[in-house]
Amino acid sequence: MDAILGLIGMMVLMALGAPIFVALGVAAMVMLALEGRPLMDAAMTSISGINSTTFLAVPFFVMAATFMQRGGIARIIIDAAEAWVGHFRGGLGLVCVLATTLFAAISGSSVVTAMAMGTFLIPAMVARGYGRPFALGTVGASGTLGILIPPSLSMILYGLIAEQSVPRLFLAGVVPGLIQAAILAVVVMILSRKNNYASGERVSGAEFARRNLRALPALFIPVSVFVGIYTGYATVTESAGVAAVSSVLIAVLVYREVGWKDVFGMTAEAMKAASAVTFIVMFALLFAHWITGSGVPTDLVEWATGVGLSPWQFLLALNLIMLVMGMFLDAVAVLLIVTPIVLPLLPALGIDPIHFGIILIVNMEIAFLTPPIGLNLFVLSSIAKAPLSEAIRGVLPFIAAMVVFLILITYVPEVSLWLPNMVFGG
Amino acid sequence: MHERILAIWSRVETALIGVLVLCALGTFLGGAVLRHVSPRQSIDWADEVALYFIVWATALAGSVLAAEGRHINTEILLGGLSSRARRALGLAVGALTLGFCATMAVYGWQAYEFSAMLDDRSGSSLRTPQSWALFLALPVGMALMVAKMLVLALAGRGITASGKGH
């Protein structure tokens, strides 16, 4: 009963507009005090939680994403994608899906991906006669790929809290990410045909080669990350560090959209963005510390086994709960609240924690799009200076497609687990 | 006057954050390169020191984020409220945040003292005292945030985007 009060208190504080780290921290501290547990221990738990080498990957990947976004790399990837698919009907929509898929393999963040792509693609799509809601919807939905296609900051956070292998999680996101990109491309083609959007012009062979050659340095970054991690030559954190340095060098020396004088300020800016998440992580770990000690997970396991809940029923109920939570909470908050509560239930129900991680990430992707608190909606309406209602109208068909995708990911675990099991063994 | 103090304060903190992150990146990658290129000369403390730099950068960033209204929050109820009710709620949330940060500063300081008393050290050859390298970051970061919030309150501002204008 006390635990339920703690959870409700935390939700109420969030609803009232308290910073998420405060809502998590206050709920955990009050409940720990009521249970008579030492609060100095709570302070130690919150700071010790981020004392992990894997955690270093978060600011390094955010730094890489910041230089990618502002260093002209987004524009170059879009140009390359346009050379491949721009001549089809609704070509710019397909360019958006392809370019975000590539950019997602660099950035690791949904909002950064949507922002980087939206800045260039939304004005271009509107100028070529595409409906603005369609442009907003396509960029918003494609942008969510940022957290599913590795490297993914959300997967690193899940890996830290759930104590799961981050390289395994990264691999588990590859096939679902490509399937989601294909589903979004199909939705774009259907909507383009329905709205009779024009086809673009096919670029010449020389131009095709020029654009792809120009994109090669940018594409070197995800390739170096993957080769480093999966040949065993570098850890996830080392790969993140290499990605950060390469993104600076490529942005300054190759594409020259930023100069050396900008590097310091952009680095500090990236750290601030990473810190906003770190503060939440610190107190989510404290919240998890309280939840685990409070016996809630054990009670849940007893309840689930007592009522004979089957895995599919559990996952259905959990997806519904997470979809509702995603409408009202920040996507990272959903991950950090749900993981410690649900994790102990997974072995009892025979659900693989890596599979569950991918289900959680897909729910977070949908949370980025669902009103009233869909972060990508705010980013897009701000970039396009469009009313929020247009962004919401634009993402609706894509949300429907992503719910179907979520069902696929939930009930066919092999989609997520095939690749990591093949590489690392089952 | 308050705005000028906030601006200078944030500029100093931002500069420190930039330096700390670049130091972290340099130390971490330097250690990794040595490990791969010249294992005999490799150092066992590069990851640990890089992490201290990042922990301290995070602690400093807390108050910069407060000044810039960038601590992440949600606004489920705020949209439907009158401006007066929003203001009252903003004040309440601001007071709660202030109280929470002050509490964490106090308990964080106790954690620092406890670690210092135990002479808790890292496992690397540096044997870094965890009290000042790690645990001190929490009370310092929280105390800076409390101080920044007080100046923000004097300037009539809140610490989240929705709190601006409180």
Coordinates of C-alpha atoms in Angstrom, one line a residue:
Chain A
M1 CA 0.0 0.0 0.0
D2 CA 2.9 2.4 0.9
A3 CA 4.6 1.5 -2.3
I4 CA 1.4 2.4 -4.3
L5 CA 1.3 5.7 -2.5
G6 CA 4.9 6.4 -3.4
L7 CA 4.2 5.6 -7.1
I8 CA 1.1 7.8 -7.1
G9 CA 3.0 10.6 -5.3
M10 CA 5.8 10.5 -7.9
M11 CA 3.2 10.6 -10.8
V12 CA 1.3 13.5 -9.2
L13 CA 4.6 15.5 -8.8
M14 CA 5.4 14.9 -12.5
A15 CA 1.9 15.9 -13.5
L16 CA 2.2 19.2 -11.5
G17 CA 5.2 20.1 -13.6
A18 CA 8.1 19.3 -11.1
P19 CA 11.3 18.4 -12.9
I20 CA 11.4 14.7 -13.4
F21 CA 14.5 14.2 -11.3
V22 CA 12.8 16.0 -8.4
A23 CA 9.6 13.9 -8.7
L24 CA 11.6 10.7 -8.7
G25 CA 14.0 11.9 -5.9
V26 CA 11.3 13.2 -3.6
A27 CA 9.1 10.1 -3.9
A28 CA 12.1 7.8 -3.2
M29 CA 13.5 9.9 -0.3
V30 CA 10.1 10.3 1.4
M31 CA 9.3 6.5 1.1
L32 CA 12.8 5.6 2.3
A33 CA 12.4 7.9 5.3
L34 CA 9.0 6.4 6.1
E35 CA 10.5 2.9 6.0
G36 CA 13.2 4.1 8.4
R37 CA 16.1 3.5 5.9
P38 CA 19.2 5.8 6.1
L39 CA 19.0 8.8 3.8
M40 CA 22.8 9.2 3.6
D41 CA 22.8 5.8 2.0
A42 CA 20.3 7.2 -0.6
A43 CA 22.6 10.0 -1.4
M44 CA 25.4 7.5 -1.9
T45 CA 23.2 5.3 -4.1
S46 CA 22.3 8.2 -6.4
I47 CA 25.8 9.3 -7.1
S48 CA 27.3 5.8 -7.2
G49 CA 24.8 4.8 -9.8
I50 CA 26.5 6.8 -12.5
N51 CA 30.0 5.6 -11.4
S52 CA 30.2 3.2 -14.3
T53 CA 32.5 3.2 -17.4
T54 CA 29.6 2.3 -19.6
F55 CA 27.9 5.5 -18.5
L56 CA 30.7 7.6 -20.1
A57 CA 29.2 6.5 -23.5
V58 CA 26.2 8.8 -22.9
P59 CA 28.0 12.2 -23.0
F60 CA 30.3 10.9 -25.8
F61 CA 27.5 9.8 -28.0
V62 CA 25.5 13.0 -27.3
M63 CA 28.7 15.0 -28.3
A64 CA 28.9 13.0 -31.5
A65 CA 25.2 13.7 -32.2
T66 CA 25.6 17.4 -31.6
F67 CA 28.4 17.7 -34.1
M68 CA 26.5 15.6 -36.6
Q69 CA 23.5 17.8 -36.3
R70 CA 25.2 21.1 -36.5
G71 CA 28.2 20.1 -38.6
G72 CA 26.4 19.8 -42.0
I73 CA 26.4 16.0 -41.9
A74 CA 22.5 15.8 -41.9
R75 CA 22.4 17.8 -45.2
I76 CA 25.0 15.6 -46.8
I77 CA 23.2 12.4 -45.8
I78 CA 19.9 13.8 -47.2
D79 CA 21.6 14.6 -50.5
A80 CA 22.9 11.0 -50.7
A81 CA 19.5 9.6 -49.8
E82 CA 17.9 11.8 -52.5
A83 CA 20.2 10.3 -55.1
W84 CA 18.9 6.9 -54.3
V85 CA 15.1 7.3 -53.8
G86 CA 14.3 11.0 -54.6
H87 CA 12.9 10.1 -58.1
F88 CA 10.0 7.9 -56.8
R89 CA 6.5 9.3 -56.1
G90 CA 6.6 11.1 -52.8
G91 CA 10.4 10.9 -53.2
L92 CA 11.2 13.4 -50.4
G93 CA 9.2 11.3 -47.9
L94 CA 11.2 8.3 -48.9
V95 CA 14.4 10.4 -48.7
C96 CA 13.4 11.3 -45.2
V97 CA 12.9 7.7 -44.1
L98 CA 16.2 6.6 -45.7
A99 CA 18.2 9.6 -44.4
T100 CA 16.9 9.2 -40.9
T101 CA 17.7 5.5 -40.9
L102 CA 21.3 6.4 -41.8
F103 CA 21.4 9.3 -39.4
A104 CA 20.0 7.2 -36.6
A105 CA 23.0 4.9 -37.0
I106 CA 25.1 7.9 -36.0
S107 CA 23.0 9.9 -33.5
G108 CA 21.4 7.6 -30.9
S109 CA 18.8 10.2 -30.0
S110 CA 15.3 10.5 -31.4
V111 CA 14.9 14.2 -30.8
V112 CA 18.3 15.1 -32.3
T113 CA 17.5 12.9 -35.4
A114 CA 14.1 14.6 -35.9
M115 CA 15.6 18.0 -35.4
A116 CA 18.5 17.5 -37.8
M117 CA 16.3 16.0 -40.5
G118 CA 13.3 18.4 -39.9
T119 CA 15.4 21.5 -40.2
F120 CA 16.2 20.7 -43.9
L121 CA 13.4 18.4 -45.0
I122 CA 10.3 20.1 -43.7
P123 CA 10.9 23.4 -45.6
A124 CA 12.0 21.4 -48.7
M125 CA 8.9 19.2 -48.7
V126 CA 6.5 22.1 -48.2
A127 CA 8.3 24.0 -51.0
R128 CA 7.7 21.0 -53.4
G129 CA 4.0 20.9 -52.6
Y130 CA 3.8 18.2 -50.0
G131 CA 1.2 18.8 -47.3
R132 CA 2.8 20.2 -44.1
P133 CA 1.1 17.7 -41.8
F134 CA 2.5 14.9 -44.0
A135 CA 6.0 16.5 -43.8
L136 CA 5.7 16.8 -40.0
G137 CA 4.4 13.3 -39.6
T138 CA 7.1 11.7 -41.8
V139 CA 10.0 13.5 -40.1
G140 CA 8.5 12.9 -36.6
A141 CA 7.9 9.2 -37.1
S142 CA 11.2 8.6 -38.9
G143 CA 13.0 10.5 -36.2
T144 CA 12.0 7.9 -33.6
L145 CA 14.4 5.5 -35.4
G146 CA 17.2 7.4 -33.6
I147 CA 16.7 5.3 -30.4
L148 CA 16.0 1.9 -32.1
I149 CA 18.8 1.8 -34.6
P150 CA 22.1 1.5 -32.7
P151 CA 23.9 3.3 -31.2
S152 CA 21.1 4.2 -28.9
L153 CA 21.3 6.3 -25.7
S154 CA 18.1 4.7 -24.5
M155 CA 19.5 1.2 -24.9
I156 CA 22.6 2.3 -22.9
L157 CA 20.4 3.5 -20.1
Y158 CA 18.3 0.3 -20.2
G159 CA 21.5 -1.7 -20.2
L160 CA 22.8 0.2 -17.1
I161 CA 19.6 -0.2 -15.1
A162 CA 18.7 -3.8 -16.2
E163 CA 22.4 -4.9 -16.1
Q164 CA 22.2 -6.2 -19.7
S165 CA 24.9 -6.3 -22.4
V166 CA 24.8 -3.1 -24.4
P167 CA 26.4 -4.7 -27.5
R168 CA 23.7 -7.4 -27.4
L169 CA 21.0 -4.7 -27.1
F170 CA 22.5 -2.8 -30.0
L171 CA 22.4 -5.8 -32.2
A172 CA 18.8 -6.6 -31.1
G173 CA 17.7 -3.2 -32.4
V174 CA 19.1 -3.7 -36.0
V175 CA 16.5 -5.9 -37.5
P176 CA 13.5 -4.2 -35.8
G177 CA 15.0 -0.8 -36.9
L178 CA 15.1 -1.9 -40.6
I179 CA 11.6 -3.4 -40.4
Q180 CA 10.3 -0.1 -38.9
A181 CA 12.0 1.9 -41.7
A182 CA 10.4 -0.4 -44.3
I183 CA 6.9 0.0 -42.7
L184 CA 7.3 3.8 -42.6
A185 CA 8.4 3.8 -46.3
V186 CA 5.2 1.8 -47.1
V187 CA 3.1 4.4 -45.2
V188 CA 4.8 7.2 -47.1
M189 CA 4.2 5.6 -50.5
I190 CA 0.5 5.0 -49.7
L191 CA 0.0 8.6 -48.5
S192 CA 1.9 10.0 -51.5
R193 CA -0.2 8.0 -53.9
K194 CA -3.4 9.1 -52.1
N195 CA -2.4 12.8 -52.1
N196 CA -0.9 12.6 -55.6
Y197 CA 2.5 14.0 -54.6
A198 CA 5.0 14.6 -57.5
S199 CA 8.0 12.5 -58.2
G200 CA 11.4 14.1 -58.1
E201 CA 14.0 14.1 -60.9
R202 CA 16.5 11.2 -61.2
V203 CA 20.0 12.5 -60.7
S204 CA 22.7 11.9 -63.3
G205 CA 25.3 9.1 -62.8
A206 CA 28.1 11.6 -62.1
E207 CA 25.9 13.4 -59.5
F208 CA 24.9 10.1 -58.0
A209 CA 28.5 9.2 -57.5
R210 CA 29.5 12.7 -56.2
R211 CA 26.8 12.8 -53.6
N212 CA 27.6 9.3 -52.3
L213 CA 31.3 9.9 -52.2
R214 CA 30.7 13.1 -50.2
A215 CA 28.6 11.1 -47.7
L216 CA 31.3 8.5 -47.2
P217 CA 33.2 10.3 -44.3
A218 CA 29.9 10.7 -42.4
L219 CA 29.0 7.0 -42.9
F220 CA 32.5 6.1 -41.6
I221 CA 31.3 6.9 -38.1
P222 CA 28.7 4.3 -37.6
V223 CA 30.8 1.8 -39.5
S224 CA 33.7 2.5 -37.1
V225 CA 31.4 2.1 -34.1
F226 CA 30.1 -1.2 -35.3
V227 CA 33.4 -2.7 -36.4
G228 CA 35.0 -1.6 -33.1
I229 CA 32.3 -3.2 -30.9
Y230 CA 31.6 -6.4 -32.8
T231 CA 35.2 -7.3 -33.7
G232 CA 35.8 -7.0 -29.9
Y233 CA 38.5 -4.4 -30.6
A234 CA 36.7 -1.6 -28.7
T235 CA 34.2 -1.4 -25.9
V236 CA 30.9 0.5 -26.3
T237 CA 32.4 3.5 -24.4
E238 CA 35.6 3.4 -26.5
S239 CA 33.5 3.4 -29.6
A240 CA 31.5 6.3 -28.3
G241 CA 34.7 8.2 -27.6
V242 CA 35.9 7.5 -31.1
A243 CA 32.6 8.6 -32.6
A244 CA 32.8 11.9 -30.6
V245 CA 36.3 12.7 -31.9
S246 CA 35.6 11.6 -35.5
S247 CA 32.4 13.7 -35.6
V248 CA 34.4 16.7 -34.5
L249 CA 37.1 16.1 -37.1
I250 CA 34.7 15.4 -39.9
A251 CA 32.5 18.4 -39.1
V252 CA 35.5 20.7 -38.9
L253 CA 38.0 19.4 -41.4
V254 CA 35.8 17.6 -44.0
Y255 CA 32.4 19.4 -44.2
R256 CA 33.7 22.7 -42.6
E257 CA 30.2 23.8 -41.4
V258 CA 31.7 24.5 -38.0
G259 CA 35.2 25.8 -37.1
W260 CA 37.7 25.0 -34.3
K261 CA 36.4 28.0 -32.4
D262 CA 32.9 26.4 -32.2
V263 CA 34.2 23.1 -30.8
F264 CA 34.5 24.2 -27.2
G265 CA 31.0 25.7 -27.0
M266 CA 29.4 22.8 -28.8
T267 CA 31.1 20.3 -26.4
A268 CA 29.8 22.2 -23.4
E269 CA 26.4 22.3 -25.0
A270 CA 26.4 18.6 -25.6
M271 CA 27.4 17.9 -22.0
K272 CA 24.5 20.1 -20.7
A273 CA 22.1 18.1 -22.9
A274 CA 23.5 14.8 -21.5
S275 CA 23.4 16.1 -18.0
A276 CA 19.6 16.8 -18.2
V277 CA 19.2 13.1 -18.7
T278 CA 21.9 12.2 -16.2
F279 CA 20.1 14.0 -13.4
I280 CA 17.0 11.9 -14.2
V281 CA 19.1 8.7 -14.3
M282 CA 20.7 9.4 -10.9
F283 CA 17.4 9.7 -9.2
A284 CA 15.7 7.0 -11.2
L285 CA 18.4 4.7 -9.8
L286 CA 17.5 5.9 -6.3
F287 CA 13.8 5.3 -7.1
A288 CA 14.8 1.8 -8.4
H289 CA 16.8 1.3 -5.1
W290 CA 13.6 2.1 -3.1
I291 CA 11.3 0.0 -5.3
T292 CA 13.5 -3.0 -5.1
G293 CA 13.8 -2.8 -1.3
S294 CA 10.1 -2.1 -0.9
G295 CA 9.2 -5.6 -2.1
V296 CA 6.9 -4.3 -5.0
P297 CA 8.6 -6.5 -7.6
T298 CA 8.4 -9.6 -5.4
D299 CA 4.7 -8.9 -4.7
L300 CA 4.2 -8.5 -8.5
V301 CA 5.9 -11.8 -9.2
E302 CA 3.7 -13.6 -6.6
W303 CA 0.6 -11.9 -8.0
A304 CA 1.5 -12.8 -11.6
T305 CA 2.2 -16.5 -10.8
G306 CA -0.8 -16.6 -8.5
V307 CA -3.3 -15.5 -11.2
G308 CA -1.6 -17.7 -13.8
L309 CA -0.8 -14.7 -16.1
S310 CA 0.6 -15.9 -19.4
P311 CA 3.5 -14.0 -21.0
W312 CA 1.3 -12.7 -23.9
Q313 CA -1.3 -11.4 -21.4
F314 CA 1.4 -9.7 -19.4
L315 CA 3.0 -8.1 -22.4
L316 CA -0.3 -6.9 -23.7
A317 CA -1.2 -5.3 -20.4
L318 CA 2.3 -3.8 -20.1
N319 CA 2.2 -2.4 -23.6
L320 CA -1.2 -0.8 -22.9
I321 CA 0.1 0.7 -19.6
M322 CA 3.3 2.0 -21.3
L323 CA 1.3 3.5 -24.2
V324 CA -0.8 5.4 -21.7
M325 CA 2.3 6.4 -19.7
G326 CA 4.0 7.6 -22.9
M327 CA 1.1 10.0 -23.6
F328 CA 1.8 11.8 -20.3
L329 CA 5.4 11.2 -19.4
D330 CA 8.7 11.9 -21.1
A331 CA 9.9 8.7 -22.9
V332 CA 13.1 8.4 -20.8
A333 CA 10.9 8.6 -17.6
V334 CA 8.8 5.7 -18.9
L335 CA 12.0 3.6 -19.4
L336 CA 13.4 4.5 -16.0
I337 CA 10.2 3.9 -14.0
V338 CA 9.0 0.7 -15.7
T339 CA 12.4 -1.1 -15.9
P340 CA 13.1 -1.6 -12.2
I341 CA 9.5 -2.6 -11.4
V342 CA 9.1 -5.1 -14.3
L343 CA 12.5 -6.6 -14.5
P344 CA 12.2 -9.1 -11.7
L345 CA 9.0 -10.4 -13.3
L346 CA 10.7 -11.3 -16.6
P347 CA 12.4 -14.6 -15.6
A348 CA 9.2 -15.8 -13.9
L349 CA 7.3 -15.3 -17.1
G350 CA 10.2 -16.6 -19.4
I351 CA 10.6 -13.3 -21.2
D352 CA 14.1 -12.4 -22.4
P353 CA 15.3 -9.1 -20.9
I354 CA 16.9 -8.2 -24.2
H355 CA 13.6 -8.8 -26.0
F356 CA 11.8 -6.7 -23.3
G357 CA 14.3 -3.9 -23.8
I358 CA 13.4 -3.7 -27.5
I359 CA 9.7 -3.7 -26.6
L360 CA 10.3 -0.9 -24.2
I361 CA 12.3 1.1 -26.8
V362 CA 9.5 0.8 -29.4
N363 CA 7.0 2.0 -26.7
M364 CA 9.3 4.9 -26.1
E365 CA 9.3 5.7 -29.9
I366 CA 5.6 5.8 -29.8
A367 CA 5.7 8.0 -26.7
F368 CA 7.8 10.5 -28.7
L369 CA 4.8 10.9 -31.0
T370 CA 1.7 10.7 -28.8
P371 CA 0.0 13.8 -27.6
P372 CA -0.1 15.6 -25.2
I373 CA 3.6 15.0 -24.3
G374 CA 5.2 13.8 -27.5
L375 CA 8.6 15.4 -27.5
N376 CA 9.0 15.1 -31.3
L377 CA 5.7 16.9 -31.8
F378 CA 7.0 19.9 -30.0
V379 CA 10.3 19.8 -31.8
L380 CA 8.6 19.6 -35.2
S381 CA 6.0 22.3 -34.6
S382 CA 8.8 24.5 -33.3
I383 CA 11.0 23.9 -36.4
A384 CA 8.2 24.3 -38.9
K385 CA 6.5 27.1 -36.9
A386 CA 3.3 25.1 -37.3
P387 CA 0.5 24.5 -34.8
L388 CA 0.8 21.4 -32.7
S389 CA -2.5 20.1 -34.1
E390 CA -0.9 19.9 -37.6
A391 CA 2.0 17.8 -36.2
I392 CA -0.5 15.6 -34.4
R393 CA -2.6 15.1 -37.5
G394 CA 0.5 14.3 -39.5
V395 CA 1.8 11.6 -37.1
L396 CA -1.6 9.7 -36.7
P397 CA -1.2 7.4 -39.6
F398 CA 2.4 6.6 -38.6
I399 CA 1.3 5.9 -35.0
A400 CA -1.2 3.4 -36.3
A401 CA 1.5 1.7 -38.3
M402 CA 3.9 1.7 -35.3
V403 CA 1.3 0.1 -33.1
V404 CA 1.1 -2.8 -35.6
F405 CA 4.9 -2.8 -35.5
L406 CA 4.9 -3.0 -31.7
I407 CA 2.6 -6.0 -31.8
L408 CA 5.0 -7.7 -34.2
I409 CA 8.0 -6.9 -32.0
T410 CA 6.1 -8.0 -28.8
Y411 CA 4.8 -11.4 -30.1
V412 CA 7.6 -12.4 -32.4
P413 CA 10.7 -12.3 -30.1
E414 CA 12.9 -13.8 -32.9
V415 CA 12.7 -10.4 -34.7
S416 CA 14.8 -8.9 -31.9
L417 CA 16.7 -11.9 -30.7
W418 CA 17.8 -13.6 -33.9
L419 CA 20.8 -11.4 -34.7
P420 CA 22.2 -11.1 -31.2
N421 CA 21.7 -14.9 -30.6
M422 CA 23.5 -15.6 -33.9
V423 CA 26.4 -13.4 -33.1
F424 CA 26.8 -14.0 -29.4
G425 CA 25.1 -17.4 -29.1
G426 CA 21.7 -18.0 -27.5
Chain B
M1 CA 21.8 43.0 -11.7
H2 CA 20.5 39.5 -10.9
E3 CA 20.4 38.7 -14.6
R4 CA 24.0 39.9 -15.0
I5 CA 25.1 37.7 -12.1
L6 CA 23.3 34.7 -13.6
A7 CA 24.9 35.3 -17.0
I8 CA 28.4 35.6 -15.7
W9 CA 27.9 32.6 -13.3
S10 CA 26.5 30.4 -16.2
R11 CA 29.4 31.5 -18.5
V12 CA 32.0 30.4 -15.9
E13 CA 30.2 27.1 -15.3
T14 CA 29.8 26.4 -19.0
A15 CA 33.5 27.1 -19.6
L16 CA 34.4 24.6 -16.7
I17 CA 32.0 22.0 -18.2
G18 CA 33.7 22.3 -21.6
V19 CA 37.2 21.9 -20.1
L20 CA 36.1 18.9 -18.0
V21 CA 34.5 17.1 -20.9
L22 CA 37.5 17.6 -23.2
C23 CA 39.7 16.4 -20.3
A24 CA 37.5 13.4 -19.9
L25 CA 37.6 12.6 -23.6
G26 CA 41.4 13.1 -23.8
T27 CA 42.1 11.0 -20.7
F28 CA 39.7 8.2 -21.8
L29 CA 40.9 7.9 -25.4
G30 CA 44.5 8.3 -24.3
G31 CA 44.1 5.4 -22.0
A32 CA 42.4 3.3 -24.6
V33 CA 45.1 4.1 -27.3
L34 CA 47.9 3.1 -24.8
R35 CA 46.0 -0.1 -24.0
H36 CA 45.7 -1.1 -27.6
V37 CA 49.0 0.3 -29.0
S38 CA 51.4 -0.2 -26.2
P39 CA 49.9 -2.6 -23.6
R40 CA 53.1 -2.5 -21.5
Q41 CA 52.8 1.2 -20.9
S42 CA 49.0 1.1 -20.4
I43 CA 47.5 2.9 -17.4
D44 CA 44.8 1.4 -15.2
W45 CA 43.3 4.7 -14.1
A46 CA 42.2 6.4 -17.4
D47 CA 38.5 5.3 -17.3
E48 CA 38.2 6.1 -13.7
V49 CA 39.6 9.7 -14.0
A50 CA 37.5 10.3 -17.2
L51 CA 34.5 9.3 -15.1
Y52 CA 35.4 11.8 -12.3
F53 CA 35.6 14.6 -14.9
I54 CA 32.2 13.7 -16.3
V55 CA 30.6 13.3 -12.8
W56 CA 31.9 16.8 -11.9
A57 CA 30.8 18.3 -15.3
T58 CA 27.3 16.8 -14.6
A59 CA 27.2 18.3 -11.1
L60 CA 28.1 21.8 -12.5
A61 CA 25.6 21.4 -15.4
G62 CA 22.7 21.0 -12.9
S63 CA 22.7 24.7 -12.0
V64 CA 23.3 25.8 -15.6
L65 CA 20.3 23.8 -16.7
A66 CA 18.3 25.4 -13.9
A67 CA 19.3 28.9 -15.0
E68 CA 18.4 28.0 -18.7
G69 CA 15.1 26.4 -17.7
R70 CA 16.2 23.1 -19.2
H71 CA 15.5 20.6 -16.5
I72 CA 13.1 18.1 -18.2
N73 CA 9.6 18.2 -16.9
T74 CA 6.1 17.5 -18.1
E75 CA 3.1 19.8 -18.3
I76 CA 0.1 17.6 -18.2
L77 CA -2.0 19.8 -16.0
L78 CA -0.4 23.2 -16.5
G79 CA -1.9 23.8 -20.0
G80 CA -5.5 23.9 -18.6
L81 CA -4.8 26.2 -15.7
S82 CA -5.3 30.0 -15.4
S83 CA -2.2 32.1 -15.3
R84 CA -2.7 32.7 -11.6
A85 CA -3.0 29.0 -10.8
R86 CA 0.1 28.3 -13.0
R87 CA 2.0 30.9 -11.1
A88 CA 1.0 29.4 -7.7
L89 CA 1.8 25.9 -8.9
G90 CA 5.2 27.2 -10.3
L91 CA 6.0 28.7 -6.9
A92 CA 5.1 25.5 -5.1
V93 CA 7.1 23.3 -7.5
G94 CA 10.1 25.8 -7.2
A95 CA 9.9 25.6 -3.4
L96 CA 9.7 21.8 -3.5
T97 CA 12.7 21.6 -5.9
L98 CA 14.7 24.0 -3.6
G99 CA 13.9 21.9 -0.6
F100 CA 14.8 18.7 -2.3
C101 CA 18.1 20.0 -3.6
A102 CA 19.0 21.4 -0.1
T103 CA 18.1 18.0 1.4
M104 CA 20.3 16.2 -1.1
A105 CA 23.1 18.7 -0.4
V106 CA 23.0 17.9 3.3
Y107 CA 22.8 14.1 2.9
G108 CA 25.4 14.3 0.1
W109 CA 27.7 16.0 2.5
Q110 CA 27.2 13.3 5.1
A111 CA 28.0 10.7 2.4
Y112 CA 31.2 12.6 1.6
E113 CA 32.2 12.7 5.3
F114 CA 31.3 9.0 5.7
S115 CA 33.5 8.1 2.7
A116 CA 36.3 10.3 4.0
M117 CA 36.1 8.7 7.4
L118 CA 36.3 5.2 5.9
D119 CA 39.2 6.4 3.7
D120 CA 37.3 4.7 0.8
R121 CA 39.6 4.6 -2.3
S122 CA 39.4 3.4 -5.9
G123 CA 40.8 0.1 -7.0
S124 CA 43.3 1.5 -9.5
S125 CA 46.9 2.2 -8.9
L126 CA 46.0 5.8 -8.2
R127 CA 44.0 4.8 -5.1
T128 CA 41.9 8.0 -5.5
P129 CA 39.9 8.9 -2.4
Q130 CA 36.3 8.5 -3.4
S131 CA 35.2 11.1 -0.9
W132 CA 36.3 14.2 -2.9
A133 CA 36.7 12.6 -6.3
L134 CA 33.1 11.2 -6.4
F135 CA 30.9 11.8 -3.4
L136 CA 31.7 15.5 -3.0
A137 CA 30.2 16.2 -6.5
L138 CA 26.7 15.6 -5.2
P139 CA 26.6 18.2 -2.4
V140 CA 28.5 20.7 -4.4
G141 CA 26.2 20.3 -7.4
M142 CA 23.1 20.5 -5.3
A143 CA 24.4 23.5 -3.3
L144 CA 25.2 25.3 -6.5
M145 CA 21.7 24.5 -7.7
V146 CA 20.1 25.9 -4.5
A147 CA 22.2 29.1 -4.8
K148 CA 21.3 29.5 -8.4
M149 CA 17.6 28.9 -7.7
L150 CA 17.6 31.6 -5.0
V151 CA 19.1 34.1 -7.5
L152 CA 16.6 33.0 -10.1
A153 CA 13.8 33.5 -7.6
L154 CA 15.1 37.0 -7.0
A155 CA 15.2 37.6 -10.8
G156 CA 11.5 36.3 -10.9
R157 CA 12.3 33.1 -12.9
G158 CA 11.7 29.4 -12.4
I159 CA 13.9 26.4 -13.3
T160 CA 11.9 24.6 -16.0
A161 CA 10.7 25.8 -19.3
S162 CA 7.2 26.0 -18.0
G163 CA 8.4 27.7 -14.9
K164 CA 9.7 30.7 -16.8
G165 CA 8.0 33.9 -15.7
H166 CA 7.1 32.5 -12.3

